[in-house]
Amino acid sequence: MPIHTSAGFVGDFREAAPYINYLRGKTLVIGVADSLLEGDALKRLAADLNLLASLGVRLVLVHGTRAHIGRLAGSAGHVPQYHRHRRITDEAVLQYAKQAAGMIRSDIEAALGSSIAQAPQRSKPLAVAGGNFLSARPLGIVDGIDMGYTGVVRKVDTEAVAGRLNDGALVLISPIGHSPSGKTFKLGMGEAAEAAAIALNADKLIYLIEQEGILDSEGRLKTNLSAAEARQMAASGEASGGQARLLEYAVNAVERGVHRTQILSGREDGALIRELFTRHGAGTSIARDSFVNIRRAHNDDIPHITALIRPLEEQGILLRRSREYLENQIHSFSVLEHDRHIYGCVALKTFDEADCGELACLVVSPDAQEGGYGEMLLAHVADEARARGIGKLFALSTHTGEWFAERGFQTASLEDLPPARRRDYVESGRNSQIFVRIL
Ligand code: ACO
């Protein structure tokens, strides 16, 4: 009997395979707001954590307590006191924090053990390891205000955490720490997750929040931020409150060895899985350096360039270029790389007439178009041309004339082309439109 799978399944599975391999044995620290640790959101998270654990991902989950403390304090008529957006922890709030941690832990354990959440190949539930992994010290007196039992992370017991991870357990960390003198302090989830990720040298720090990710001042999702951009967003006030603090934690983590911080929705079904196993991910990615890199192509890039240009050659949009041509001309190509994947290419051809150059073979992969990559490749070639003393940049196009016209290119005639290029033009018979941009 034939087996039917959805048309997208095979492609999706192929896309996910490299990520599955990559993540095996890697440590993820996931900080999650406690408002997401209830109801359907918790069930889905538990299912996703079980799936990740079954794929060999080492998981550290750091939960928040804010919503639970708010409810406990509210029903006791306790009015919260804040200073600089941080809750002042008095005796009562400390008790609520301990109660909240106990309740949340129990709910997470129950959800991970439920049959819906369990990965089918697991014979028993994913073990949850808890413990006194964080030591803390008091935040102290800030601007003359005593912050009480509000603490900051002093140390993470990485050996103990690693031991539990080696045993195959999920390590669950509550944002509560103890001082060597035996006092207990309430910590922030964001800071605790950041400290754990740095200490464990995690591959990724993930924050699951109510929003889609980090939003700009008009409420639009920022998909990628370098550490410098993230810092600027927080400093300029474009991100404020909880979002600004998350950016600070994210920047600290990536500047201290964590490969990437990802901030994404814990409400949206599948966002975590999309983030980890698809090229486009989900939410906001923060890395130390800018993600998109345009660099000179080398021979290893030829298969990727070929994959980009062949379909367009077949449609007649690009002139056919043989493997031999690419090998000989690879030095004139640049490629656009994002997260170790090549999404675009462009070439700069030069002529005997030193002030003339030609932008050629500009392609952005169909799944990455309309995100500004074409514009970036054009800007890159224009810069490269200027640096070589080229003043006239030509582009010849059969289908994309308007794109060039909208970007400062003027219609030109055959006579404007350098003689060698004129001959090729006539021989090719493609009758392309000719454009030139004065640099
Ligand atoms: N004609 C006019 N406008 C176009 C075309 C086109 N053929 N293709 C895309 N656009 C517009 C989009 O509608 C979008 O407009 P908007 O900003 O108003 O929404 C805008 O261009 C997108 O710009 P970018 O995001 O900067 O460009 P992108 O990363 O999508 O890359 C590119 C543009 C390179 C043209 C891409 O569409 C592509 O690879 N096309 C197929 C290959 C091709 O035609 N290459 C040029 C060959 S000619 C030569 O290399 C000299």
mmCIF file of C-alpha atoms and ligand atoms in Angstrom, residues 312 317-318 359-364 369-375 396-397 399-400 402-404 407, ligand 1:
data_model
loop_
_atom_site.group_PDB
_atom_site.id
_atom_site.type_symbol
_atom_site.label_atom_id
_atom_site.label_comp_id
_atom_site.label_asym_id
_atom_site.label_seq_id
_atom_site.Cartn_x
_atom_site.Cartn_y
_atom_site.Cartn_z
ATOM 1 C CA LEU A 312 17.143 31.283 -13.321
ATOM 2 C CA ILE A 317 16.619 35.302 -16.581
ATOM 3 C CA LEU A 318 20.359 34.757 -16.307
ATOM 4 C CA LEU A 359 27.161 44.171 -11.820
ATOM 5 C CA ALA A 360 26.200 40.672 -12.919
ATOM 6 C CA CYS A 361 24.592 37.502 -11.697
ATOM 7 C CA LEU A 362 22.695 39.153 -8.859
ATOM 8 C CA VAL A 363 20.519 36.501 -7.238
ATOM 9 C CA VAL A 364 18.750 36.127 -3.917
ATOM 10 C CA GLN A 369 13.672 37.550 -1.244
ATOM 11 C CA GLU A 370 12.099 40.869 -0.291
ATOM 12 C CA GLY A 371 14.110 41.096 2.904
ATOM 13 C CA GLY A 372 16.606 43.624 1.595
ATOM 14 C CA TYR A 373 19.354 41.141 0.639
ATOM 15 C CA GLY A 374 19.238 42.243 -3.015
ATOM 16 C CA GLU A 375 19.748 45.819 -1.916
ATOM 17 C CA LEU A 396 22.165 44.152 -18.149
ATOM 18 C CA SER A 397 18.806 42.627 -17.518
ATOM 19 C CA HIS A 399 13.456 40.654 -16.550
ATOM 20 C CA THR A 400 14.574 42.847 -13.683
ATOM 21 C CA GLU A 402 12.555 47.958 -13.027
ATOM 22 C CA TRP A 403 14.385 46.781 -9.931
ATOM 23 C CA PHE A 404 17.554 48.494 -11.158
ATOM 24 C CA ARG A 407 17.719 51.926 -7.453
HETATM 25 N N1 ACO B 1 11.319 43.859 -10.925
HETATM 26 C C1 ACO B 1 10.996 44.899 -10.143
HETATM 27 N N2 ACO B 1 10.962 44.835 -8.808
HETATM 28 C C2 ACO B 1 11.271 43.651 -8.257
HETATM 29 C C3 ACO B 1 11.641 42.521 -9.026
HETATM 30 C C4 ACO B 1 11.622 42.664 -10.428
HETATM 31 N N3 ACO B 1 11.929 41.652 -11.240
HETATM 32 N N4 ACO B 1 11.913 41.507 -8.182
HETATM 33 C C5 ACO B 1 11.726 41.979 -6.941
HETATM 34 N N5 ACO B 1 11.334 43.262 -6.981
HETATM 35 C C6 ACO B 1 11.022 44.179 -5.875
HETATM 36 C C7 ACO B 1 10.128 43.523 -4.852
HETATM 37 O O1 ACO B 1 8.777 43.567 -5.228
HETATM 38 C C8 ACO B 1 10.403 44.357 -3.614
HETATM 39 O O2 ACO B 1 9.683 45.552 -3.707
HETATM 40 P P1 ACO B 1 9.197 46.342 -2.396
HETATM 41 O O3 ACO B 1 10.449 46.686 -1.637
HETATM 42 O O4 ACO B 1 8.499 47.533 -2.950
HETATM 43 O O5 ACO B 1 8.325 45.379 -1.685
HETATM 44 C C9 ACO B 1 11.866 44.678 -3.767
HETATM 45 O O6 ACO B 1 12.211 44.469 -5.141
HETATM 46 C C10 ACO B 1 12.721 43.780 -2.888
HETATM 47 O O7 ACO B 1 14.022 44.314 -2.778
HETATM 48 P P2 ACO B 1 15.155 43.535 -1.976
HETATM 49 O O8 ACO B 1 14.542 42.882 -0.764
HETATM 50 O O9 ACO B 1 16.313 44.422 -1.766
HETATM 51 O O10 ACO B 1 15.537 42.480 -3.046
HETATM 52 P P3 ACO B 1 15.606 40.896 -2.984
HETATM 53 O O11 ACO B 1 16.453 40.468 -1.853
HETATM 54 O O12 ACO B 1 14.235 40.346 -3.074
HETATM 55 O O13 ACO B 1 16.409 40.615 -4.343
HETATM 56 C C11 ACO B 1 16.457 40.298 -6.697
HETATM 57 C C12 ACO B 1 16.049 41.225 -5.562
HETATM 58 C C13 ACO B 1 17.951 40.042 -6.658
HETATM 59 C C14 ACO B 1 16.082 40.969 -8.024
HETATM 60 C C15 ACO B 1 15.684 38.970 -6.523
HETATM 61 O O14 ACO B 1 14.310 39.224 -6.710
HETATM 62 C C16 ACO B 1 16.119 37.866 -7.442
HETATM 63 O O15 ACO B 1 17.011 37.087 -7.136
HETATM 64 N N6 ACO B 1 15.437 37.762 -8.615
HETATM 65 C C17 ACO B 1 15.726 36.712 -9.555
HETATM 66 C C18 ACO B 1 17.085 36.913 -10.220
HETATM 67 C C19 ACO B 1 17.207 38.202 -10.965
HETATM 68 O O16 ACO B 1 16.300 38.654 -11.648
HETATM 69 N N7 ACO B 1 18.400 38.799 -10.846
HETATM 70 C C20 ACO B 1 18.784 39.979 -11.565
HETATM 71 C C21 ACO B 1 19.383 39.517 -12.827
HETATM 72 S S1 ACO B 1 20.040 40.806 -13.753
HETATM 73 C C22 ACO B 1 21.608 41.029 -13.185
HETATM 74 O O17 ACO B 1 22.112 40.301 -12.342
HETATM 75 C C23 ACO B 1 22.360 42.183 -13.767
#
